[in-house]
Amino acid sequence: VMPTKNKSLPGIQFITDTSGKPTAVQIDLKRYARLWEDIYDGIIGVQRKSEPTVSWDDVEQRLRAK
């Protein structure tokens, strides 16, 4: 496993396996904190894709009850 710097995107490093295939990414959070938040939200959305949905009316009723 070897980190390789991305010259076109400073603060981004790709981690590759021994054959050079990318397996992970390191992101400089000081530089890209907002981008990471968007990526993380997207990952959470994909993970929750199969969860049952709740209608807006139900959400609104629950919030008003509180």
Short mmCIF file of N, CA and C in Angstrom, two decimals:
data_model
loop_
_atom_site.label_atom_id
_atom_site.label_comp_id
_atom_site.label_asym_id
_atom_site.label_seq_id
_atom_site.Cartn_x
_atom_site.Cartn_y
_atom_site.Cartn_z
N VAL A 1 0.86 -1.18 0.00
CA VAL A 1 0.00 0.00 0.00
C VAL A 1 0.90 1.23 0.00
N MET A 2 0.63 2.10 -0.97
CA MET A 2 1.51 3.25 -1.15
C MET A 2 0.70 4.50 -1.46
N PRO A 3 0.87 5.59 -0.69
CA PRO A 3 0.18 6.83 -1.03
C PRO A 3 0.85 7.51 -2.22
N THR A 4 0.04 8.03 -3.13
CA THR A 4 0.57 8.78 -4.26
C THR A 4 -0.10 10.15 -4.28
N LYS A 5 0.70 11.19 -4.40
CA LYS A 5 0.16 12.54 -4.41
C LYS A 5 -0.46 12.83 -5.77
N ASN A 6 -1.55 13.56 -5.72
CA ASN A 6 -2.24 13.98 -6.92
C ASN A 6 -1.80 15.40 -7.23
N LYS A 7 -1.03 15.60 -8.29
CA LYS A 7 -0.47 16.91 -8.61
C LYS A 7 -1.55 17.92 -9.00
N SER A 8 -2.64 17.44 -9.58
CA SER A 8 -3.68 18.37 -10.01
C SER A 8 -4.64 18.75 -8.87
N LEU A 9 -4.63 17.98 -7.77
CA LEU A 9 -5.48 18.28 -6.62
C LEU A 9 -4.64 18.22 -5.35
N PRO A 10 -3.99 19.31 -4.99
CA PRO A 10 -3.19 19.31 -3.76
C PRO A 10 -4.07 18.96 -2.56
N GLY A 11 -3.54 18.17 -1.64
CA GLY A 11 -4.30 17.78 -0.46
C GLY A 11 -5.09 16.50 -0.65
N ILE A 12 -4.98 15.88 -1.83
CA ILE A 12 -5.63 14.61 -2.12
C ILE A 12 -4.55 13.58 -2.42
N GLN A 13 -4.59 12.46 -1.72
CA GLN A 13 -3.65 11.38 -1.98
C GLN A 13 -4.42 10.10 -2.22
N PHE A 14 -4.05 9.38 -3.27
CA PHE A 14 -4.65 8.09 -3.55
C PHE A 14 -3.77 7.00 -2.95
N ILE A 15 -4.38 6.06 -2.26
CA ILE A 15 -3.67 4.92 -1.72
C ILE A 15 -3.86 3.78 -2.72
N THR A 16 -2.75 3.18 -3.14
CA THR A 16 -2.81 2.14 -4.16
C THR A 16 -2.28 0.82 -3.60
N ASP A 17 -2.74 -0.27 -4.19
CA ASP A 17 -2.20 -1.57 -3.83
C ASP A 17 -0.88 -1.79 -4.57
N THR A 18 -0.30 -2.97 -4.42
CA THR A 18 1.01 -3.23 -5.02
C THR A 18 0.99 -3.21 -6.55
N SER A 19 -0.19 -3.37 -7.14
CA SER A 19 -0.27 -3.31 -8.60
C SER A 19 -0.58 -1.90 -9.12
N GLY A 20 -0.70 -0.94 -8.20
CA GLY A 20 -0.97 0.44 -8.59
C GLY A 20 -2.44 0.78 -8.67
N LYS A 21 -3.32 -0.17 -8.33
CA LYS A 21 -4.77 0.08 -8.36
C LYS A 21 -5.18 0.90 -7.13
N PRO A 22 -5.90 2.03 -7.34
CA PRO A 22 -6.35 2.83 -6.20
C PRO A 22 -7.30 2.03 -5.30
N THR A 23 -7.06 2.10 -3.99
CA THR A 23 -7.92 1.40 -3.03
C THR A 23 -8.54 2.33 -2.01
N ALA A 24 -8.01 3.54 -1.86
CA ALA A 24 -8.52 4.50 -0.88
C ALA A 24 -8.04 5.89 -1.25
N VAL A 25 -8.60 6.88 -0.56
CA VAL A 25 -8.22 8.28 -0.78
C VAL A 25 -8.01 8.94 0.58
N GLN A 26 -6.96 9.73 0.69
CA GLN A 26 -6.74 10.58 1.86
C GLN A 26 -7.04 12.00 1.45
N ILE A 27 -7.82 12.70 2.27
CA ILE A 27 -8.23 14.07 1.98
C ILE A 27 -7.74 14.98 3.11
N ASP A 28 -7.09 16.07 2.75
CA ASP A 28 -6.67 17.08 3.72
C ASP A 28 -7.93 17.79 4.21
N LEU A 29 -8.34 17.50 5.44
CA LEU A 29 -9.59 18.06 5.95
C LEU A 29 -9.50 19.55 6.24
N LYS A 30 -8.32 20.06 6.47
CA LYS A 30 -8.18 21.52 6.64
C LYS A 30 -8.56 22.23 5.35
N ARG A 31 -8.21 21.62 4.25
CA ARG A 31 -8.46 22.22 2.93
C ARG A 31 -9.84 21.86 2.39
N TYR A 32 -10.31 20.63 2.62
CA TYR A 32 -11.52 20.13 1.96
C TYR A 32 -12.61 19.68 2.94
N ALA A 33 -12.72 20.34 4.09
CA ALA A 33 -13.71 19.93 5.09
C ALA A 33 -15.13 19.94 4.53
N ARG A 34 -15.48 20.98 3.80
CA ARG A 34 -16.84 21.06 3.25
C ARG A 34 -17.10 19.97 2.22
N LEU A 35 -16.10 19.70 1.40
CA LEU A 35 -16.24 18.64 0.40
C LEU A 35 -16.44 17.29 1.10
N TRP A 36 -15.65 17.05 2.16
CA TRP A 36 -15.78 15.79 2.89
C TRP A 36 -17.18 15.64 3.47
N GLU A 37 -17.75 16.72 4.00
CA GLU A 37 -19.11 16.67 4.54
C GLU A 37 -20.09 16.21 3.46
N ASP A 38 -19.95 16.72 2.25
CA ASP A 38 -20.83 16.31 1.15
C ASP A 38 -20.63 14.85 0.78
N ILE A 39 -19.38 14.42 0.73
CA ILE A 39 -19.07 13.02 0.42
C ILE A 39 -19.68 12.12 1.50
N TYR A 40 -19.46 12.48 2.75
CA TYR A 40 -19.96 11.69 3.87
C TYR A 40 -21.49 11.60 3.84
N ASP A 41 -22.14 12.73 3.60
CA ASP A 41 -23.61 12.73 3.49
C ASP A 41 -24.08 11.80 2.38
N GLY A 42 -23.37 11.80 1.26
CA GLY A 42 -23.71 10.91 0.15
C GLY A 42 -23.58 9.45 0.53
N ILE A 43 -22.51 9.12 1.26
CA ILE A 43 -22.32 7.74 1.70
C ILE A 43 -23.44 7.32 2.64
N ILE A 44 -23.80 8.18 3.58
CA ILE A 44 -24.90 7.87 4.51
C ILE A 44 -26.20 7.67 3.72
N GLY A 45 -26.44 8.51 2.72
CA GLY A 45 -27.64 8.38 1.90
C GLY A 45 -27.70 7.04 1.19
N VAL A 46 -26.58 6.60 0.65
CA VAL A 46 -26.54 5.30 -0.03
C VAL A 46 -26.80 4.18 0.96
N GLN A 47 -26.22 4.27 2.16
CA GLN A 47 -26.42 3.24 3.17
C GLN A 47 -27.88 3.16 3.62
N ARG A 48 -28.57 4.29 3.62
CA ARG A 48 -29.96 4.33 4.10
C ARG A 48 -30.98 4.14 2.98
N LYS A 49 -30.51 3.92 1.78
CA LYS A 49 -31.39 3.82 0.62
C LYS A 49 -32.51 2.79 0.79
N SER A 50 -32.21 1.69 1.44
CA SER A 50 -33.20 0.62 1.58
C SER A 50 -34.09 0.78 2.81
N GLU A 51 -33.84 1.81 3.62
CA GLU A 51 -34.68 2.03 4.80
C GLU A 51 -36.05 2.55 4.36
N PRO A 52 -37.07 2.25 5.15
CA PRO A 52 -38.41 2.75 4.79
C PRO A 52 -38.46 4.28 4.84
N THR A 53 -39.25 4.85 3.97
CA THR A 53 -39.39 6.31 3.93
C THR A 53 -40.51 6.75 4.86
N VAL A 54 -40.47 8.02 5.23
CA VAL A 54 -41.48 8.62 6.10
C VAL A 54 -42.02 9.83 5.35
N SER A 55 -43.33 9.96 5.29
CA SER A 55 -43.92 11.09 4.57
C SER A 55 -43.65 12.39 5.32
N TRP A 56 -43.66 13.49 4.58
CA TRP A 56 -43.46 14.80 5.20
C TRP A 56 -44.55 15.08 6.23
N ASP A 57 -45.78 14.68 5.94
CA ASP A 57 -46.88 14.90 6.89
C ASP A 57 -46.60 14.22 8.23
N ASP A 58 -46.08 12.99 8.18
CA ASP A 58 -45.74 12.27 9.42
C ASP A 58 -44.63 12.99 10.18
N VAL A 59 -43.63 13.44 9.46
CA VAL A 59 -42.52 14.16 10.10
C VAL A 59 -43.04 15.44 10.74
N GLU A 60 -43.85 16.16 10.01
CA GLU A 60 -44.40 17.42 10.52
C GLU A 60 -45.24 17.18 11.77
N GLN A 61 -46.06 16.14 11.76
CA GLN A 61 -46.88 15.83 12.94
C GLN A 61 -46.00 15.49 14.15
N ARG A 62 -44.95 14.71 13.93
CA ARG A 62 -44.05 14.37 15.04
C ARG A 62 -43.36 15.60 15.60
N LEU A 63 -42.92 16.48 14.71
CA LEU A 63 -42.25 17.69 15.18
C LEU A 63 -43.20 18.60 15.94
N ARG A 64 -44.42 18.73 15.46
CA ARG A 64 -45.41 19.59 16.15
C ARG A 64 -45.79 18.99 17.49
N ALA A 65 -45.81 17.67 17.61
CA ALA A 65 -46.15 17.02 18.88
C ALA A 65 -45.08 17.28 19.94
N LYS A 66 -43.85 17.49 19.50
CA LYS A 66 -42.77 17.77 20.46
C LYS A 66 -42.85 19.21 20.89
#
